[in-house]
PDB file of N, CA and C in Angstrom:
ATOM      1  N   UNK Z   1       1.103  -1.274   0.114  1.00  0.00           N
ATOM      2  CA  UNK Z   1       0.008  -0.033  -0.317  1.00  0.00           C
ATOM      3  C   UNK Z   1       0.890   1.447   0.014  1.00  0.00           C
ATOM      4  N   UNK Z   2       0.481   2.204  -0.836  1.00  0.00           N
ATOM      5  CA  UNK Z   2       1.484   3.368  -1.169  1.00  0.00           C
ATOM      6  C   UNK Z   2       0.948   4.339  -0.184  1.00  0.00           C
ATOM      7  N   UNK Z   3       1.323   5.621   0.394  1.00  0.00           N
ATOM      8  CA  UNK Z   3       1.193   6.509   1.071  1.00  0.00           C
ATOM      9  C   UNK Z   3      -0.174   7.344   0.810  1.00  0.00           C
ATOM     10  N   UNK Z   4      -0.205   7.481  -0.624  1.00  0.00           N
ATOM     11  CA  UNK Z   4      -1.363   8.033  -0.829  1.00  0.00           C
ATOM     12  C   UNK Z   4      -2.696   7.320  -0.462  1.00  0.00           C
ATOM     13  N   UNK Z   5      -2.445   6.114  -1.040  1.00  0.00           N
ATOM     14  CA  UNK Z   5      -3.752   5.107  -0.327  1.00  0.00           C
ATOM     15  C   UNK Z   5      -4.128   4.949   0.919  1.00  0.00           C
ATOM     16  N   UNK Z   6      -2.988   5.012   1.980  1.00  0.00           N
ATOM     17  CA  UNK Z   6      -2.946   4.889   3.278  1.00  0.00           C
ATOM     18  C   UNK Z   6      -3.523   6.284   3.930  1.00  0.00           C
ATOM     19  N   UNK Z   7      -3.224   7.355   3.349  1.00  0.00           N
ATOM     20  CA  UNK Z   7      -4.120   8.617   3.663  1.00  0.00           C
ATOM     21  C   UNK Z   7      -5.344   8.641   3.161  1.00  0.00           C
ATOM     22  N   UNK Z   8      -5.658   8.012   1.877  1.00  0.00           N
ATOM     23  CA  UNK Z   8      -7.169   8.036   1.749  1.00  0.00           C
ATOM     24  C   UNK Z   8      -8.138   7.415   2.559  1.00  0.00           C
ATOM     25  N   UNK Z   9      -7.372   6.092   3.136  1.00  0.00           N
ATOM     26  CA  UNK Z   9      -8.265   5.353   3.960  1.00  0.00           C
ATOM     27  C   UNK Z   9      -8.105   5.815   5.479  1.00  0.00           C
ATOM     28  N   UNK Z  10      -7.669   6.804   5.747  1.00  0.00           N
ATOM     29  CA  UNK Z  10      -7.623   7.247   7.014  1.00  0.00           C
ATOM     30  C   UNK Z  10      -8.753   7.815   7.370  1.00  0.00           C
ATOM     31  N   UNK Z  11      -9.385   7.990   8.614  1.00  0.00           N
ATOM     32  CA  UNK Z  11     -10.519   8.627   8.947  1.00  0.00           C
ATOM     33  C   UNK Z  11     -10.267  10.310   8.918  1.00  0.00           C
ATOM     34  N   UNK Z  12     -10.693  10.609   8.161  1.00  0.00           N
ATOM     35  CA  UNK Z  12     -10.681  12.134   7.827  1.00  0.00           C
ATOM     36  C   UNK Z  12     -11.665  13.060   8.675  1.00  0.00           C
ATOM     37  N   UNK Z  13     -12.695  12.246   8.688  1.00  0.00           N
ATOM     38  CA  UNK Z  13     -13.716  13.069   9.674  1.00  0.00           C
ATOM     39  C   UNK Z  13     -13.279  13.480  10.822  1.00  0.00           C
ATOM     40  N   UNK Z  14     -12.232  12.820  11.737  1.00  0.00           N
ATOM     41  CA  UNK Z  14     -11.745  12.787  13.064  1.00  0.00           C
ATOM     42  C   UNK Z  14     -10.876  13.817  13.152  1.00  0.00           C
ATOM     43  N   UNK Z  15     -10.337  14.496  11.952  1.00  0.00           N
ATOM     44  CA  UNK Z  15      -9.156  15.356  12.148  1.00  0.00           C
ATOM     45  C   UNK Z  15      -9.794  16.850  12.131  1.00  0.00           C
ATOM     46  N   UNK Z  16      -8.820  17.942  12.290  1.00  0.00           N
ATOM     47  CA  UNK Z  16      -9.087  19.184  12.148  1.00  0.00           C
ATOM     48  C   UNK Z  16      -8.796  19.344  10.683  1.00  0.00           C
ATOM     49  N   UNK Z  17      -9.088  20.562  10.394  1.00  0.00           N
ATOM     50  CA  UNK Z  17      -9.193  21.109   8.928  1.00  0.00           C
ATOM     51  C   UNK Z  17      -7.679  21.312   8.461  1.00  0.00           C
ATOM     52  N   UNK Z  18      -6.876  21.838   9.172  1.00  0.00           N
ATOM     53  CA  UNK Z  18      -5.546  21.983   9.085  1.00  0.00           C
ATOM     54  C   UNK Z  18      -4.849  20.812   8.803  1.00  0.00           C
ATOM     55  N   UNK Z  19      -5.053  19.752   9.374  1.00  0.00           N
ATOM     56  CA  UNK Z  19      -4.586  18.220   9.242  1.00  0.00           C
ATOM     57  C   UNK Z  19      -4.962  17.684   7.779  1.00  0.00           C
ATOM     58  N   UNK Z  20      -6.435  18.068   7.599  1.00  0.00           N
ATOM     59  CA  UNK Z  20      -6.889  17.240   6.511  1.00  0.00           C
ATOM     60  C   UNK Z  20      -6.270  18.153   5.171  1.00  0.00           C
ATOM     61  N   UNK Z  21      -5.903  19.441   5.307  1.00  0.00           N
ATOM     62  CA  UNK Z  21      -5.221  19.988   4.463  1.00  0.00           C
ATOM     63  C   UNK Z  21      -3.739  19.523   4.000  1.00  0.00           C
ATOM     64  N   UNK Z  22      -2.960  19.405   5.357  1.00  0.00           N
ATOM     65  CA  UNK Z  22      -1.968  18.807   5.511  1.00  0.00           C
ATOM     66  C   UNK Z  22      -1.857  17.319   4.530  1.00  0.00           C
ATOM     67  N   UNK Z  23      -2.814  16.376   4.859  1.00  0.00           N
ATOM     68  CA  UNK Z  23      -2.896  15.291   4.265  1.00  0.00           C
ATOM     69  C   UNK Z  23      -2.765  15.300   2.673  1.00  0.00           C
ATOM     70  N   UNK Z  24      -3.744  16.467   2.618  1.00  0.00           N
ATOM     71  CA  UNK Z  24      -4.212  16.379   1.045  1.00  0.00           C
ATOM     72  C   UNK Z  24      -3.122  16.761   0.264  1.00  0.00           C
ATOM     73  N   UNK Z  25      -2.224  17.799   0.922  1.00  0.00           N
ATOM     74  CA  UNK Z  25      -0.534  18.184   0.342  1.00  0.00           C
ATOM     75  C   UNK Z  25       0.104  17.045  -0.184  1.00  0.00           C
ATOM     76  N   UNK Z  26      -0.085  16.289   1.154  1.00  0.00           N
ATOM     77  CA  UNK Z  26       0.931  15.024   1.154  1.00  0.00           C
ATOM     78  C   UNK Z  26       0.347  14.095   0.047  1.00  0.00           C
ATOM     79  N   UNK Z  27      -0.695  13.850  -0.264  1.00  0.00           N
ATOM     80  CA  UNK Z  27      -1.273  12.855  -1.250  1.00  0.00           C
ATOM     81  C   UNK Z  27      -0.980  13.581  -2.472  1.00  0.00           C
ATOM     82  N   UNK Z  28      -1.070  14.649  -2.817  1.00  0.00           N
ATOM     83  CA  UNK Z  28      -0.423  15.503  -4.102  1.00  0.00           C
ATOM     84  C   UNK Z  28       1.109  15.220  -4.205  1.00  0.00           C
ATOM     85  N   UNK Z  29       1.550  15.499  -3.065  1.00  0.00           N
ATOM     86  CA  UNK Z  29       3.135  15.431  -3.513  1.00  0.00           C
ATOM     87  C   UNK Z  29       3.763  13.733  -3.581  1.00  0.00           C
ATOM     88  N   UNK Z  30       3.167  12.798  -3.486  1.00  0.00           N
ATOM     89  CA  UNK Z  30       3.442  11.496  -3.654  1.00  0.00           C
ATOM     90  C   UNK Z  30       3.032  11.252  -5.217  1.00  0.00           C
ATOM     91  N   UNK Z  31       2.317  12.039  -5.762  1.00  0.00           N
ATOM     92  CA  UNK Z  31       2.337  11.505  -7.006  1.00  0.00           C
ATOM     93  C   UNK Z  31       3.264  11.786  -8.033  1.00  0.00           C
ATOM     94  N   UNK Z  32       4.163  12.936  -7.574  1.00  0.00           N
ATOM     95  CA  UNK Z  32       5.430  13.279  -8.462  1.00  0.00           C
ATOM     96  C   UNK Z  32       6.550  13.000  -7.239  1.00  0.00           C
ATOM     97  N   UNK Z  33       7.352  12.004  -7.746  1.00  0.00           N
ATOM     98  CA  UNK Z  33       8.613  11.652  -6.772  1.00  0.00           C
ATOM     99  C   UNK Z  33       9.894  12.808  -6.908  1.00  0.00           C
ATOM    100  N   UNK Z  34      10.405  12.880  -5.441  1.00  0.00           N
ATOM    101  CA  UNK Z  34      11.354  13.831  -5.420  1.00  0.00           C
ATOM    102  C   UNK Z  34      12.688  13.516  -5.949  1.00  0.00           C
ATOM    103  N   UNK Z  35      13.364  14.004  -6.788  1.00  0.00           N
ATOM    104  CA  UNK Z  35      14.648  13.825  -7.559  1.00  0.00           C
ATOM    105  C   UNK Z  35      15.771  14.598  -7.208  1.00  0.00           C
ATOM    106  N   UNK Z  36      16.677  14.148  -7.003  1.00  0.00           N
ATOM    107  CA  UNK Z  36      17.808  14.907  -6.628  1.00  0.00           C
ATOM    108  C   UNK Z  36      18.636  14.701  -8.055  1.00  0.00           C
ATOM    109  N   UNK Z  37      19.177  16.007  -8.540  1.00  0.00           N
ATOM    110  CA  UNK Z  37      19.641  16.024  -9.808  1.00  0.00           C
ATOM    111  C   UNK Z  37      21.015  16.705  -9.613  1.00  0.00           C
ATOM    112  N   UNK Z  38      21.970  16.476 -10.652  1.00  0.00           N
ATOM    113  CA  UNK Z  38      23.325  17.299 -10.625  1.00  0.00           C
ATOM    114  C   UNK Z  38      23.331  18.217 -11.669  1.00  0.00           C
ATOM    115  N   UNK Z  39      22.901  19.357 -11.311  1.00  0.00           N
ATOM    116  CA  UNK Z  39      22.795  20.714 -12.200  1.00  0.00           C
ATOM    117  C   UNK Z  39      21.913  20.226 -13.554  1.00  0.00           C
ATOM    118  N   UNK Z  40      20.988  19.862 -13.186  1.00  0.00           N
ATOM    119  CA  UNK Z  40      19.574  19.497 -13.570  1.00  0.00           C
ATOM    120  C   UNK Z  40      20.115  18.866 -14.908  1.00  0.00           C
ATOM    121  N   UNK Z  41      20.962  17.994 -15.032  1.00  0.00           N
ATOM    122  CA  UNK Z  41      21.551  17.084 -16.026  1.00  0.00           C
ATOM    123  C   UNK Z  41      21.344  15.833 -16.065  1.00  0.00           C
ATOM    124  N   UNK Z  42      21.606  15.270 -15.000  1.00  0.00           N
ATOM    125  CA  UNK Z  42      21.319  13.746 -14.737  1.00  0.00           C
ATOM    126  C   UNK Z  42      20.860  13.658 -13.334  1.00  0.00           C
ATOM    127  N   UNK Z  43      20.052  12.564 -13.001  1.00  0.00           N
ATOM    128  CA  UNK Z  43      19.256  12.089 -11.793  1.00  0.00           C
ATOM    129  C   UNK Z  43      20.542  11.669 -10.974  1.00  0.00           C
ATOM    130  N   UNK Z  44      20.728  12.034  -9.820  1.00  0.00           N
ATOM    131  CA  UNK Z  44      21.928  11.006  -8.747  1.00  0.00           C
ATOM    132  C   UNK Z  44      20.983  10.458  -7.769  1.00  0.00           C
ATOM    133  N   UNK Z  45      21.668   9.033  -7.730  1.00  0.00           N
ATOM    134  CA  UNK Z  45      20.765   8.247  -7.294  1.00  0.00           C
ATOM    135  C   UNK Z  45      21.241   8.398  -5.680  1.00  0.00           C
ATOM    136  N   UNK Z  46      20.504   7.741  -4.707  1.00  0.00           N
ATOM    137  CA  UNK Z  46      21.263   7.815  -3.346  1.00  0.00           C
ATOM    138  C   UNK Z  46      22.614   7.376  -3.259  1.00  0.00           C
ATOM    139  N   UNK Z  47      22.612   6.182  -3.536  1.00  0.00           N
ATOM    140  CA  UNK Z  47      24.072   5.323  -3.630  1.00  0.00           C
ATOM    141  C   UNK Z  47      25.247   6.443  -4.030  1.00  0.00           C
ATOM    142  N   UNK Z  48      24.897   7.072  -4.900  1.00  0.00           N
ATOM    143  CA  UNK Z  48      25.871   8.121  -5.700  1.00  0.00           C
ATOM    144  C   UNK Z  48      25.806   9.010  -4.582  1.00  0.00           C
ATOM    145  N   UNK Z  49      25.014   9.729  -4.410  1.00  0.00           N
ATOM    146  CA  UNK Z  49      24.964  10.829  -3.217  1.00  0.00           C
ATOM    147  C   UNK Z  49      25.882  10.668  -2.112  1.00  0.00           C
ATOM    148  N   UNK Z  50      25.445   9.559  -1.557  1.00  0.00           N
ATOM    149  CA  UNK Z  50      26.392   8.870  -0.401  1.00  0.00           C
ATOM    150  C   UNK Z  50      27.620   8.501  -0.670  1.00  0.00           C
ATOM    151  N   UNK Z  51      28.024   8.097  -1.733  1.00  0.00           N
ATOM    152  CA  UNK Z  51      29.237   7.768  -2.260  1.00  0.00           C
ATOM    153  C   UNK Z  51      30.285   9.232  -2.294  1.00  0.00           C
ATOM    154  N   UNK Z  52      29.823  10.144  -2.709  1.00  0.00           N
ATOM    155  CA  UNK Z  52      30.462  11.224  -3.217  1.00  0.00           C
ATOM    156  C   UNK Z  52      30.534  12.233  -1.767  1.00  0.00           C
ATOM    157  N   UNK Z  53      29.568  12.282  -1.020  1.00  0.00           N
ATOM    158  CA  UNK Z  53      29.695  12.671   0.377  1.00  0.00           C
ATOM    159  C   UNK Z  53      30.642  11.945   1.507  1.00  0.00           C
ATOM    160  N   UNK Z  54      30.617  10.867   1.259  1.00  0.00           N
ATOM    161  CA  UNK Z  54      31.763   9.755   2.233  1.00  0.00           C
ATOM    162  C   UNK Z  54      33.120  10.273   1.626  1.00  0.00           C
ATOM    163  N   UNK Z  55      33.395  10.139   0.141  1.00  0.00           N
ATOM    164  CA  UNK Z  55      34.717  10.656  -0.302  1.00  0.00           C
ATOM    165  C   UNK Z  55      35.046  12.034   0.176  1.00  0.00           C
ATOM    166  N   UNK Z  56      34.403  13.091   0.261  1.00  0.00           N
ATOM    167  CA  UNK Z  56      34.636  14.319   0.501  1.00  0.00           C
ATOM    168  C   UNK Z  56      34.831  14.131   2.029  1.00  0.00           C
ATOM    169  N   UNK Z  57      34.087  13.954   2.922  1.00  0.00           N
ATOM    170  CA  UNK Z  57      34.598  13.512   4.298  1.00  0.00           C
ATOM    171  C   UNK Z  57      35.902  12.966   4.449  1.00  0.00           C
ATOM    172  N   UNK Z  58      36.121  11.826   4.063  1.00  0.00           N
ATOM    173  CA  UNK Z  58      37.326  11.175   4.114  1.00  0.00           C
ATOM    174  C   UNK Z  58      38.624  12.180   3.615  1.00  0.00           C
ATOM    175  N   UNK Z  59      38.345  13.003   2.695  1.00  0.00           N
ATOM    176  CA  UNK Z  59      39.399  13.913   1.977  1.00  0.00           C
ATOM    177  C   UNK Z  59      39.597  14.972   3.001  1.00  0.00           C
ATOM    178  N   UNK Z  60      38.697  15.178   3.530  1.00  0.00           N
ATOM    179  CA  UNK Z  60      38.658  16.534   4.711  1.00  0.00           C
ATOM    180  C   UNK Z  60      39.244  16.069   5.974  1.00  0.00           C
ATOM    181  N   UNK Z  61      38.928  14.616   6.363  1.00  0.00           N
ATOM    182  CA  UNK Z  61      39.436  14.346   7.442  1.00  0.00           C
ATOM    183  C   UNK Z  61      41.223  13.889   7.265  1.00  0.00           C
ATOM    184  N   UNK Z  62      41.419  13.695   6.128  1.00  0.00           N
ATOM    185  CA  UNK Z  62      42.877  13.252   5.722  1.00  0.00           C
ATOM    186  C   UNK Z  62      43.797  14.500   5.378  1.00  0.00           C
ATOM    187  N   UNK Z  63      43.272  15.701   5.263  1.00  0.00           N
ATOM    188  CA  UNK Z  63      43.849  16.784   5.327  1.00  0.00           C
ATOM    189  C   UNK Z  63      44.062  17.636   6.682  1.00  0.00           C
ATOM    190  N   UNK Z  64      43.180  17.271   7.519  1.00  0.00           N
ATOM    191  CA  UNK Z  64      43.449  17.744   8.934  1.00  0.00           C
ATOM    192  C   UNK Z  64      44.359  17.068   9.586  1.00  0.00           C
ATOM    193  N   UNK Z  65      44.708  15.649   9.219  1.00  0.00           N
ATOM    194  CA  UNK Z  65      45.673  15.030   9.947  1.00  0.00           C
ATOM    195  C   UNK Z  65      46.961  15.335   9.816  1.00  0.00           C
ATOM    196  N   UNK Z  66      47.226  16.052   8.693  1.00  0.00           N
ATOM    197  CA  UNK Z  66      48.879  16.071   8.367  1.00  0.00           C
ATOM    198  C   UNK Z  66      49.105  17.878   8.373  1.00  0.00           C
TER     199      UNK Z  66
END
């Protein structure tokens, strides 16, 4: 079950109006997945993002040791 369906099946009549509006915003946002891009040229995967971030941290740590 995806998030949009789970939100739709919740008991909306028991919630405040602000909560219902927030749920509708979440339902709309689940239709278009969030994508991290590199200069809007290519989509960066989570693995690539973590790999690059880890390499930068290791380089910084190595520079401070000497």
